[in-house]
Amino acid sequence: MFSWALIQPDESRYDFAMLDRIVDLLVAHDFGFVLATSTGALPAWIAQRYPDATRTDYEGRRHRFGVRHNACPNSPNFLRLAGALAGKLAERYGANDHLIAWHISNELGGRCYCDNCAAAFRVWLERKYGSIEALNRAWNANFWSHTYADFAQILPPNAISDGLDGERATLSACSIDYKRFQSDSLLGTYVTERDAIRAFDAMHPITTNLMDTYEGADYFRWGREMDVISWDDYPFPHTTPSDNAFKHDLMRGVGDGRPFMLMESTPNQTNWQECNVLRAPGRMRAESYQAVAHGADTVQYFQLKQSRGGFEKYHGAVISHGGREDERVYGEVRALGGELAAHGARFVGGLTEAPVALMFDWDSYWSTENISLLPKGFDYPDQVRRWYAPFHHRNIAVDVVPEDIDARRLAGYRVLVAPALMMAKPGVRELVEGFVRAGGTFLATVMSGMHDEHDNVILGGYPGAFREVCGMRMEEMDMIPDGRDVRVVFGSGEDADTDGSRVSLVAGLIKLDGGARPLAAYAGDVFYRGTPAVTVNDFGAGTAYFAGAVLDEAGMDAVVGDVVHRAGVTGIVSPEPVEVVTRRYPSRGESLTFVINHADTATAWQDTPFAGCESVLDGTVLGRDLVLEPYGVTGGAHRGMTDSTAGRSRTISQVSNRPNHISRLQSSFIISIR
Amino acid sequence: MFSWALIQPDESRYDFAMLDRIVDLLVAHDFGFVLATSTGALPAWIAQRYPDATRTDYEGRRHRFGVRHNACPNSPNFLRLAGALAGKLAERYGANDHLIAWHISNELGGRCYCDNCAAAFRVWLERKYGSIEALNRAWNANFWSHTYADFAQILPPNAISDGLDGERATLSACSIDYKRFQSDSLLGTYVTERDAIRAFDAMHPITTNLMDTYEGADYFRWGREMDVISWDDYPFPHTTPSDNAFKHDLMRGVGDGRPFMLMESTPNQTNWQECNVLRAPGRMRAESYQAVAHGADTVQYFQLKQSRGGFEKYHGAVISHGGREDERVYGEVRALGGELAAHGARFVGGLTEAPVALMFDWDSYWSTENISLLPKGFDYPDQVRRWYAPFHHRNIAVDVVPEDIDARRLAGYRVLVAPALMMAKPGVRELVEGFVRAGGTFLATVMSGMHDEHDNVILGGYPGAFREVCGMRMEEMDMIPDGRDVRVVFGSGEDADTDGSRVSLVAGLIKLDGGARPLAAYAGDVFYRGTPAVTVNDFGAGTAYFAGAVLDEAGMDAVVGDVVHRAGVTGIVSPEPVEVVTRRYPSRGESLTFVINHADTATAWQDTPFAGCESVLDGTVLGRDLVLEPYGVTGGAHRGMTDSTAGRSRTISQVSNRPNHISRLQSSFIISIR
Amino acid sequence: MFSWALIQPDESRYDFAMLDRIVDLLVAHDFGFVLATSTGALPAWIAQRYPDATRTDYEGRRHRFGVRHNACPNSPNFLRLAGALAGKLAERYGANDHLIAWHISNELGGRCYCDNCAAAFRVWLERKYGSIEALNRAWNANFWSHTYADFAQILPPNAISDGLDGERATLSACSIDYKRFQSDSLLGTYVTERDAIRAFDAMHPITTNLMDTYEGADYFRWGREMDVISWDDYPFPHTTPSDNAFKHDLMRGVGDGRPFMLMESTPNQTNWQECNVLRAPGRMRAESYQAVAHGADTVQYFQLKQSRGGFEKYHGAVISHGGREDERVYGEVRALGGELAAHGARFVGGLTEAPVALMFDWDSYWSTENISLLPKGFDYPDQVRRWYAPFHHRNIAVDVVPEDIDARRLAGYRVLVAPALMMAKPGVRELVEGFVRAGGTFLATVMSGMHDEHDNVILGGYPGAFREVCGMRMEEMDMIPDGRDVRVVFGSGEDADTDGSRVSLVAGLIKLDGGARPLAAYAGDVFYRGTPAVTVNDFGAGTAYFAGAVLDEAGMDAVVGDVVHRAGVTGIVSPEPVEVVTRRYPSRGESLTFVINHADTATAWQDTPFAGCESVLDGTVLGRDLVLEPYGVTGGAHRGMTDSTAGRSRTISQVSNRPNHISRLQSSFIISIR
């Protein structure tokens, strides 16, 4: 992954001796392997010989050499040399029958602000806008005298040009275009290497390891260029099962629903979190099965063996610095490997059938990052994960979809959720209105639908694109300081929930002038007590909800409870924190349901719906009552069982014009040379 | 304000088409307008063509293009082009009879550290000091081997030269001189544009919008160059009525007591505060009347219409993104506009008669910013505002005056307050001693009088310049960590206030060897229990107080209570938070008293002094008891009424050699093209 | 100290007029003086004429001129000019019979990242490693593609090369080598100036003022080049007597046990701490005697007289801005001066006999700073001071020693403590094993013994170098978030301490597979409840302890209680916070015991061991019971008294091949011209 300096000690010479030795060993011991292109960090000689290959940072400083992920994505020298290396590797190892997939670079990310990037940005803009007048209009560039006379005047928005604190810019449209451009540029490096490989190897799937909600890349655009999605899952000690499930679902969505690879996970603690807590016994296994349940066809680890030196030397590994077979972590990985060797083939290739679609949108992410209005705690992925949670707690499957999902595909869902979907690009208004008109149930939240594709406010009243479908208007938005008493109360009169749900961050003041009915109203120490906070609207054959405030968990749960009830979607009620997830295998006519206890204590569950199912892991037939061990996993296969979570079935479009899929569920096959 | 790039698309060409259209519309609808010179942000072509026009920041980085307030004030190209633009505008619109005033640039601020500035700084220093030896002496430059052999060796004190954290420098005298120089440089840009306008328009007043206690400019120096003061008031949710009143009084003081313009205020929330809370119903009106009561002859808004894009798109506006007439905020502005249209003419041109003068001094501000001794929480404007508050709570009018106020002017006041007046420049000692000797009452506080005009400590004992008038000596100053129990107790023996007032930040240990008597002494967990903390001294026919510690609200109130009692100054006792302010109209022989309830609840006031006064706003005659609505405003006109707050009348010097004044109180006439 | 610009106004000219005048005054009034070389800050003309003499910072910015400690230590021009100045001074004043010592520069510190340093670093590396292959191996450079082909590719690790946040680097070995190199470079400037002085003055001792645990310099290496150690002690308000005692012991250790100079201390508050609290009456005296008790032969102050200007103008001084003789602080210094004039000769030249050696190691410090695993609160000097405290509380003398202490010297101690001694360089394993095998008692703690000299992990199980002597293995290390309940319980069954000692930051999970016995095990909310946390192991004739967690004060006290009991070392039990320290005068056959009350209240002590001792300060004979005044100091001289703290006597090696020692205990003789 990071052995470019070893493989190519200087421009004129490649040295595959070590890599040959490693591959020979893998083959001899019948390991499958994923081969990285080793372009995740420049060798020193490139930085020395071609200064354009290094990055210039947000502060305007050209870097010299060091760290990793340090190549300018628009450097002609970098692109030429990286492509050449990828081709050489494909030429040499592409025909190896133990090769499973290609892995380009590593966790592609970061941004560059150099003059090469500036020049490429201007070309990108000219292609997009055609004329400088069109750009000025789109960017609302008259603001603060930013009207450009020529594309040549445009600079990357950094700390010595148009940047404000935190990688924002005066013109948010410029900032967002630069983020799009840099995302495209990084993807361009992927495409360069991918195409170089394809010249020698037409067969093996090609991937790069993604990072769930990573801010720097629009993964929905990336997914379209990747044969198989792979990603790195490093939950924090405080990551909830729901948050982690969301990330898997997002990655599956980026891959258009296809199974993905869990490219990296850690057998034990990380070395880079604020507090690198040990991964307690069983947790790694439970979370590995969670990955499989949500669509992973592999379970892989970083790292096989702890390094003796370098920044990551204390990162968890299958084989620790102690190097012994009797250690806890090694034992857990070996045991899980045994289970997957025995049962993994049965798990591979499953599909998820979800009644709920949830939109995630990198443009909305960037819009949120660039806005100057919201309090600091308003974080786009966090808002999305919070709205995902009430579905997850009900064990209702969710597909994460892009804003430009095909209308026919969307019609396969009963519920569409668009939390804080700030940027409503062309077509979204019509897509949503069509979905609801045809009977769908839609949920928008405060900050959804506000901006057009250039991050300009949609005039005429909030929430802009969704005002008509939601049948209301949000006249003002209050920002809530910590500690202020703002609540929403559901119901009214005697039915009113007297305490209500606490509001944080943002409270929208709603006028019901479009036909919507109130579901909840404000209470507390604010002048807008009694003003509607959550509304519901009939639109065509369907229903649209608008949650005008950032609610607490109970408040979100109340809204989603109403949404799923109205949509006729039901889940499985399980004791907290037991997760139930089903993967379907159409070719076998079989479904597998994974039941995972995320607690470090045993959890009892009476009257489960699994009575009579065969337990895949131990072959027993499950009774009505279960006792799940700490971090225990069980579950069963069922044919023809009533599946209460997928009443209306979505069309699963198997993509066939891709290289062959990963065909076996493997664990711990990563050989990492850093 | 920011349309330079539109008005002058390149160096060879001006384009007034859009501005003509706007002005025609304004005239057609009988709007008055203030015209800005549009130099608040560079166009891209200037940055591209003349790199010297952009700024170099404290970190030493030359900026390329972006944001606003981005011109180097010492750039010859910027000065030439800005002057030319201002002249062109004056030539074209100076004779328009709807023009009310000229507005130069916008919120002039920031500092530049480029080589042009360095060169200009050296010239500035050479003019000030004459010789490098004199500079070395003034700067105490032998410290840390800073003795300069030549002016050419002097650099702007930034992060790559003599700067320490937070724009301080090793030599505080150098840092303060640089701040003075940059203040003068910015003022120089104002003067350049002003003079360019005057070449074409001798009549209309010229202003720029100030920002109350903005650290970067010595507004007392600026005020002398401005025809009328205008300023931008954006209170935070936590800004108290007293703090806001202080800012108005400061701005009136900068204008030498003349009425001023409230150039900007927001009809609703801002978009740039940490938490952009909505401005509750009525608060905008109450604070608008507060401005008028303290001397504003206009009430203006930023912004008329919310922008669809750009950094300020969510800033409050008269016309929101919704664009409707039935919105709350639009309604409030319209209602206030109606009131001002009906009654505004009667408010315009009033004067304030204050028995108390309070010194505010930018040199002392900079001295406090540069000192290395005080804990982080010691903030100069904050200290001043805290000492202003006990006067405000008594509804005693205060004039904010510069340190170099004329002695005869000063003699018109009964009380002089100099909170934390760190820098006692030449003449202040004599000024204060003369004031007290003649019967005045003086109050100094810890950190007052410490330094000379070069920020060197005045030797011989603290508080330096005020030691003799205060009749005491402060031998040591303790710094107080958070949570430590330090108090002062007023009185002694059985009269002692047993709990006392809490001390924070600084506690001075006072020796009474100059004749002063103790008013309060320390208590708590300190070795200097019993040591005097607050003293009073007879000096000539007057009295001087020294408050040797940073006291809490109750402690400051006790000191000020003693001060005003001794000075024979009484205010009006009103229920909190009702503010009472009087504006006098000598030519009409009339006074108007504004009574403003700053609470969001109704407030009752029995036995007011306003019985029989005519209420200006509704024409009724007031009784003895009032009930003020939430954020309610009332008040009355009175002739010959006993004015208990202005026993000894100050001489009001109407400045006549200025262009004509603003002659009508207007609201919402700002057309802002950003 | 900082008068270079005065003494040498330009390259061609020296001007000693002022210095001559000062020296004449000192001589006339019979002051001894320490003369600094004035190279602590560059004059402006050097920065202007030789830009290579200024530093480039971690951010990659070359500085222009300002602040202090601003010379690049590898600048040929700086070295040439500094050496020349030192020589000139020695030539002129070296024969003055009032000269006591030479003082080079001031608080040498900071780092430079310029191209001169880069070049010198490469030479330093080539000398150390011989070949680039050896360097790659040592640095584990294959990590993240850092394999170097040539020394020319290596860059100083800063923010624009291999640096991560906080002066770390991807390759910690590179970062640590750079820190070693910069420490050597600074020492090189010392040696340059020292040698220049020696060319003219062979007699007077030469020193520079150190700063206890200052991170930037390996003082054990520095001590070997210094004739006498001197250091600057500025305790914070929260500095405990134990922490301050540790610093003195460290500085004495750096000087190989010889008496040292307290070069700087403040008579009152500092001006640069976060909160500059006054030094309460008596505290300065008590802490001055603490310095003497721990080995100081001088007590000196910064500064004699408060400066009227410059960054340090409010720093405490003997003579304040008030300039009076009747001030508290002046009085305290004068009184102490009188005491030292009367009794000081008797204190000078004493030695410390300690039964305990504690290792402090700058490489381990740098290793801790570079590691990516530990939570933020894990600070190396803090860990060491916390383990020092339980010895100090027992009034057991401790010598602080380097990791490469001679084995015969080490054999003179009964106990060896190596807290968090992260880097076990070649020889340490053998040294420790030999010490224990011969009967010594050893205490290692979590993070001790982990890395080799290149900061690579010692494979085979933690704690690497000390695994065998400690007879255990630490399989995993958990990081503990704030607020999590982790404890260790000492004893077991009915003896168990039920509540236990709280664990913070790190908890190591111990396997007893090497023969060790458990002393304490984990309890609380963790999966490893019951796992050993502290162990003890018999090894040869001795014993080795391993404390696997960061314990609270009670926990550390319990471990050390066991350690000293087993080692047969006993101290003197005194009431908190009374400190008892003994200095021995072999030539006089006398010991002096200092008894210091660090409380601001009187402390009674019954049944002391000092009955019959003569009190040095007042000549009385002490009884069995003492009442110590607030911050009171007493103590006695004793001959032949049973010294319970030094059962086995260490060999004191008086170093004789050094210039003559400081021969009189002086106070307040620093003349500081800044």
PDB file of C-alpha atoms in Angstrom, chain A residues 59 115 137-138 140 142-149 152-153 155 159-164 168-172 371-376 422 447 450-452 455-457 459-462 473 475-481 484 509 511 513 525 527-528, chain B residues 2-6 9 18 38 41-45 48 57 61-68 70 268-281 306-315 320-324 326-329 600 673-674:
ATOM      1  CA  GLU A  59      -2.632  27.897   4.360  1.00  0.00           C
ATOM      2  CA  ASP A 115      -1.212  26.602  -9.032  1.00  0.00           C
ATOM      3  CA  ARG A 137     -24.624  34.705 -11.846  1.00  0.00           C
ATOM      4  CA  ALA A 138     -24.402  31.200 -10.404  1.00  0.00           C
ATOM      5  CA  ASN A 140     -23.885  35.428  -6.866  1.00  0.00           C
ATOM      6  CA  ASN A 142     -21.554  40.575  -7.014  1.00  0.00           C
ATOM      7  CA  PHE A 143     -21.415  39.938  -3.291  1.00  0.00           C
ATOM      8  CA  TRP A 144     -18.470  41.805  -1.761  1.00  0.00           C
ATOM      9  CA  SER A 145     -17.206  42.881  -5.193  1.00  0.00           C
ATOM     10  CA  HIS A 146     -16.319  39.378  -6.365  1.00  0.00           C
ATOM     11  CA  THR A 147     -17.597  39.870  -9.922  1.00  0.00           C
ATOM     12  CA  TYR A 148     -14.987  38.252 -12.164  1.00  0.00           C
ATOM     13  CA  ALA A 149     -13.988  39.638 -15.514  1.00  0.00           C
ATOM     14  CA  ALA A 152      -7.983  33.763 -15.025  1.00  0.00           C
ATOM     15  CA  GLN A 153      -8.918  35.832 -11.978  1.00  0.00           C
ATOM     16  CA  LEU A 155      -8.247  31.365  -7.288  1.00  0.00           C
ATOM     17  CA  ALA A 159      -6.539  31.112   3.642  1.00  0.00           C
ATOM     18  CA  ILE A 160      -4.706  33.600   1.439  1.00  0.00           C
ATOM     19  CA  SER A 161      -7.552  34.163  -0.986  1.00  0.00           C
ATOM     20  CA  ASP A 162     -11.293  33.908  -0.424  1.00  0.00           C
ATOM     21  CA  GLY A 163     -11.187  31.499   2.493  1.00  0.00           C
ATOM     22  CA  LEU A 164     -12.789  32.141   5.833  1.00  0.00           C
ATOM     23  CA  ARG A 168     -15.298  27.990   3.928  1.00  0.00           C
ATOM     24  CA  ALA A 169     -15.286  30.916   1.527  1.00  0.00           C
ATOM     25  CA  THR A 170     -17.096  34.213   1.123  1.00  0.00           C
ATOM     26  CA  LEU A 171     -18.822  32.744  -1.913  1.00  0.00           C
ATOM     27  CA  SER A 172     -20.082  29.371  -0.786  1.00  0.00           C
ATOM     28  CA  ILE A 371     -23.387  28.147   5.699  1.00  0.00           C
ATOM     29  CA  SER A 372     -23.023  31.044   8.069  1.00  0.00           C
ATOM     30  CA  LEU A 373     -26.071  30.844  10.283  1.00  0.00           C
ATOM     31  CA  LEU A 374     -26.180  27.552  12.133  1.00  0.00           C
ATOM     32  CA  PRO A 375     -24.608  26.985  15.549  1.00  0.00           C
ATOM     33  CA  LYS A 376     -21.423  24.977  15.677  1.00  0.00           C
ATOM     34  CA  MET A 422     -29.929  21.449   2.206  1.00  0.00           C
ATOM     35  CA  MET A 447     -32.693  22.819   6.542  1.00  0.00           C
ATOM     36  CA  MET A 450     -33.294  25.349   1.147  1.00  0.00           C
ATOM     37  CA  HIS A 451     -30.751  25.876  -1.639  1.00  0.00           C
ATOM     38  CA  ASP A 452     -30.437  25.369  -5.354  1.00  0.00           C
ATOM     39  CA  ASP A 455     -26.060  27.055  -2.980  1.00  0.00           C
ATOM     40  CA  ASN A 456     -28.306  30.050  -3.526  1.00  0.00           C
ATOM     41  CA  VAL A 457     -31.404  30.254  -1.374  1.00  0.00           C
ATOM     42  CA  LEU A 459     -36.704  32.327  -2.784  1.00  0.00           C
ATOM     43  CA  GLY A 460     -40.366  32.473  -1.890  1.00  0.00           C
ATOM     44  CA  GLY A 461     -40.287  30.836   1.521  1.00  0.00           C
ATOM     45  CA  TYR A 462     -38.623  27.968   3.316  1.00  0.00           C
ATOM     46  CA  ARG A 473     -43.973  27.744   5.213  1.00  0.00           C
ATOM     47  CA  GLU A 475     -41.032  32.023   8.220  1.00  0.00           C
ATOM     48  CA  GLU A 476     -38.077  32.251  10.586  1.00  0.00           C
ATOM     49  CA  MET A 477     -35.451  29.980  12.079  1.00  0.00           C
ATOM     50  CA  ASP A 478     -34.277  30.560  15.624  1.00  0.00           C
ATOM     51  CA  MET A 479     -30.863  29.383  16.729  1.00  0.00           C
ATOM     52  CA  ILE A 480     -30.876  27.861  20.202  1.00  0.00           C
ATOM     53  CA  PRO A 481     -28.056  28.497  22.658  1.00  0.00           C
ATOM     54  CA  ARG A 484     -32.113  27.473  26.748  1.00  0.00           C
ATOM     55  CA  LEU A 509     -41.342  28.802  13.037  1.00  0.00           C
ATOM     56  CA  LYS A 511     -47.034  28.891   9.207  1.00  0.00           C
ATOM     57  CA  ASP A 513     -50.734  28.372   4.989  1.00  0.00           C
ATOM     58  CA  ASP A 525     -38.975  30.066  27.153  1.00  0.00           C
ATOM     59  CA  PHE A 527     -41.848  34.048  22.181  1.00  0.00           C
ATOM     60  CA  TYR A 528     -43.125  31.523  19.664  1.00  0.00           C
TER      61      TYR A 528
ATOM     62  CA  PHE B   2     -19.222  46.544  -2.461  1.00  0.00           C
ATOM     63  CA  SER B   3     -19.889  47.149  -6.133  1.00  0.00           C
ATOM     64  CA  TRP B   4     -16.476  48.407  -7.229  1.00  0.00           C
ATOM     65  CA  ALA B   5     -16.091  45.468  -9.624  1.00  0.00           C
ATOM     66  CA  LEU B   6     -19.423  46.353 -11.187  1.00  0.00           C
ATOM     67  CA  PRO B   9     -14.937  46.539 -14.522  1.00  0.00           C
ATOM     68  CA  MET B  18     -26.943  49.918 -12.704  1.00  0.00           C
ATOM     69  CA  SER B  38     -17.811  51.023  -2.935  1.00  0.00           C
ATOM     70  CA  ALA B  41     -13.600  45.315  -1.187  1.00  0.00           C
ATOM     71  CA  LEU B  42     -11.120  45.241  -4.059  1.00  0.00           C
ATOM     72  CA  PRO B  43     -12.181  44.044  -7.483  1.00  0.00           C
ATOM     73  CA  ALA B  44     -10.206  41.064  -8.730  1.00  0.00           C
ATOM     74  CA  TRP B  45      -8.505  43.052 -11.461  1.00  0.00           C
ATOM     75  CA  GLN B  48      -4.250  40.797 -10.207  1.00  0.00           C
ATOM     76  CA  ASP B  57      -1.380  39.334   7.308  1.00  0.00           C
ATOM     77  CA  ARG B  61       1.456  35.956   4.163  1.00  0.00           C
ATOM     78  CA  ARG B  62       0.576  38.212   1.275  1.00  0.00           C
ATOM     79  CA  HIS B  63      -3.039  37.588   0.343  1.00  0.00           C
ATOM     80  CA  ARG B  64      -4.026  37.156  -3.261  1.00  0.00           C
ATOM     81  CA  PHE B  65      -7.701  38.028  -3.644  1.00  0.00           C
ATOM     82  CA  GLY B  66     -10.895  37.464  -1.738  1.00  0.00           C
ATOM     83  CA  VAL B  67     -13.079  38.236   1.260  1.00  0.00           C
ATOM     84  CA  ARG B  68     -13.422  42.015   1.861  1.00  0.00           C
ATOM     85  CA  ASN B  70      -8.647  43.523   1.820  1.00  0.00           C
ATOM     86  CA  ASN B 268     -33.879  40.337  13.030  1.00  0.00           C
ATOM     87  CA  GLN B 269     -31.088  37.888  13.804  1.00  0.00           C
ATOM     88  CA  THR B 270     -27.538  38.267  12.491  1.00  0.00           C
ATOM     89  CA  ASN B 271     -25.836  35.463  10.574  1.00  0.00           C
ATOM     90  CA  TRP B 272     -22.364  35.699  12.085  1.00  0.00           C
ATOM     91  CA  GLN B 273     -22.745  35.501  15.846  1.00  0.00           C
ATOM     92  CA  GLU B 274     -21.915  32.306  17.654  1.00  0.00           C
ATOM     93  CA  CYS B 275     -25.636  31.669  18.085  1.00  0.00           C
ATOM     94  CA  ASN B 276     -27.880  33.749  15.854  1.00  0.00           C
ATOM     95  CA  VAL B 277     -30.909  34.067  18.096  1.00  0.00           C
ATOM     96  CA  LEU B 278     -34.053  35.707  16.674  1.00  0.00           C
ATOM     97  CA  ARG B 279     -34.681  39.289  17.734  1.00  0.00           C
ATOM     98  CA  ALA B 280     -37.876  38.907  19.748  1.00  0.00           C
ATOM     99  CA  PRO B 281     -40.958  40.937  18.860  1.00  0.00           C
ATOM    100  CA  GLN B 306     -31.977  39.133   2.007  1.00  0.00           C
ATOM    101  CA  SER B 307     -29.434  38.108  -0.569  1.00  0.00           C
ATOM    102  CA  ARG B 308     -29.888  34.738  -2.249  1.00  0.00           C
ATOM    103  CA  GLY B 309     -26.130  34.028  -2.076  1.00  0.00           C
ATOM    104  CA  GLY B 310     -22.913  35.046  -0.403  1.00  0.00           C
ATOM    105  CA  PHE B 311     -21.676  34.908   3.170  1.00  0.00           C
ATOM    106  CA  GLU B 312     -24.442  37.141   4.563  1.00  0.00           C
ATOM    107  CA  LYS B 313     -27.405  35.521   2.880  1.00  0.00           C
ATOM    108  CA  TYR B 314     -29.044  34.596   6.168  1.00  0.00           C
ATOM    109  CA  HIS B 315     -28.517  37.964   7.815  1.00  0.00           C
ATOM    110  CA  SER B 320     -36.878  38.216   3.850  1.00  0.00           C
ATOM    111  CA  HIS B 321     -36.227  35.379   1.413  1.00  0.00           C
ATOM    112  CA  GLY B 322     -39.947  34.750   1.699  1.00  0.00           C
ATOM    113  CA  GLY B 323     -40.547  38.150   0.170  1.00  0.00           C
ATOM    114  CA  ARG B 324     -43.964  38.638   1.782  1.00  0.00           C
ATOM    115  CA  ASP B 326     -47.384  39.609   6.050  1.00  0.00           C
ATOM    116  CA  GLU B 327     -44.244  38.509   7.883  1.00  0.00           C
ATOM    117  CA  ARG B 328     -43.555  39.496  11.476  1.00  0.00           C
ATOM    118  CA  VAL B 329     -40.298  41.319  10.863  1.00  0.00           C
ATOM    119  CA  ASP B 600     -39.950  40.867  27.350  1.00  0.00           C
ATOM    120  CA  ILE B 673     -25.772  46.084  -3.110  1.00  0.00           C
ATOM    121  CA  ARG B 674     -23.263  43.531  -1.905  1.00  0.00           C
TER     122      ARG B 674
END
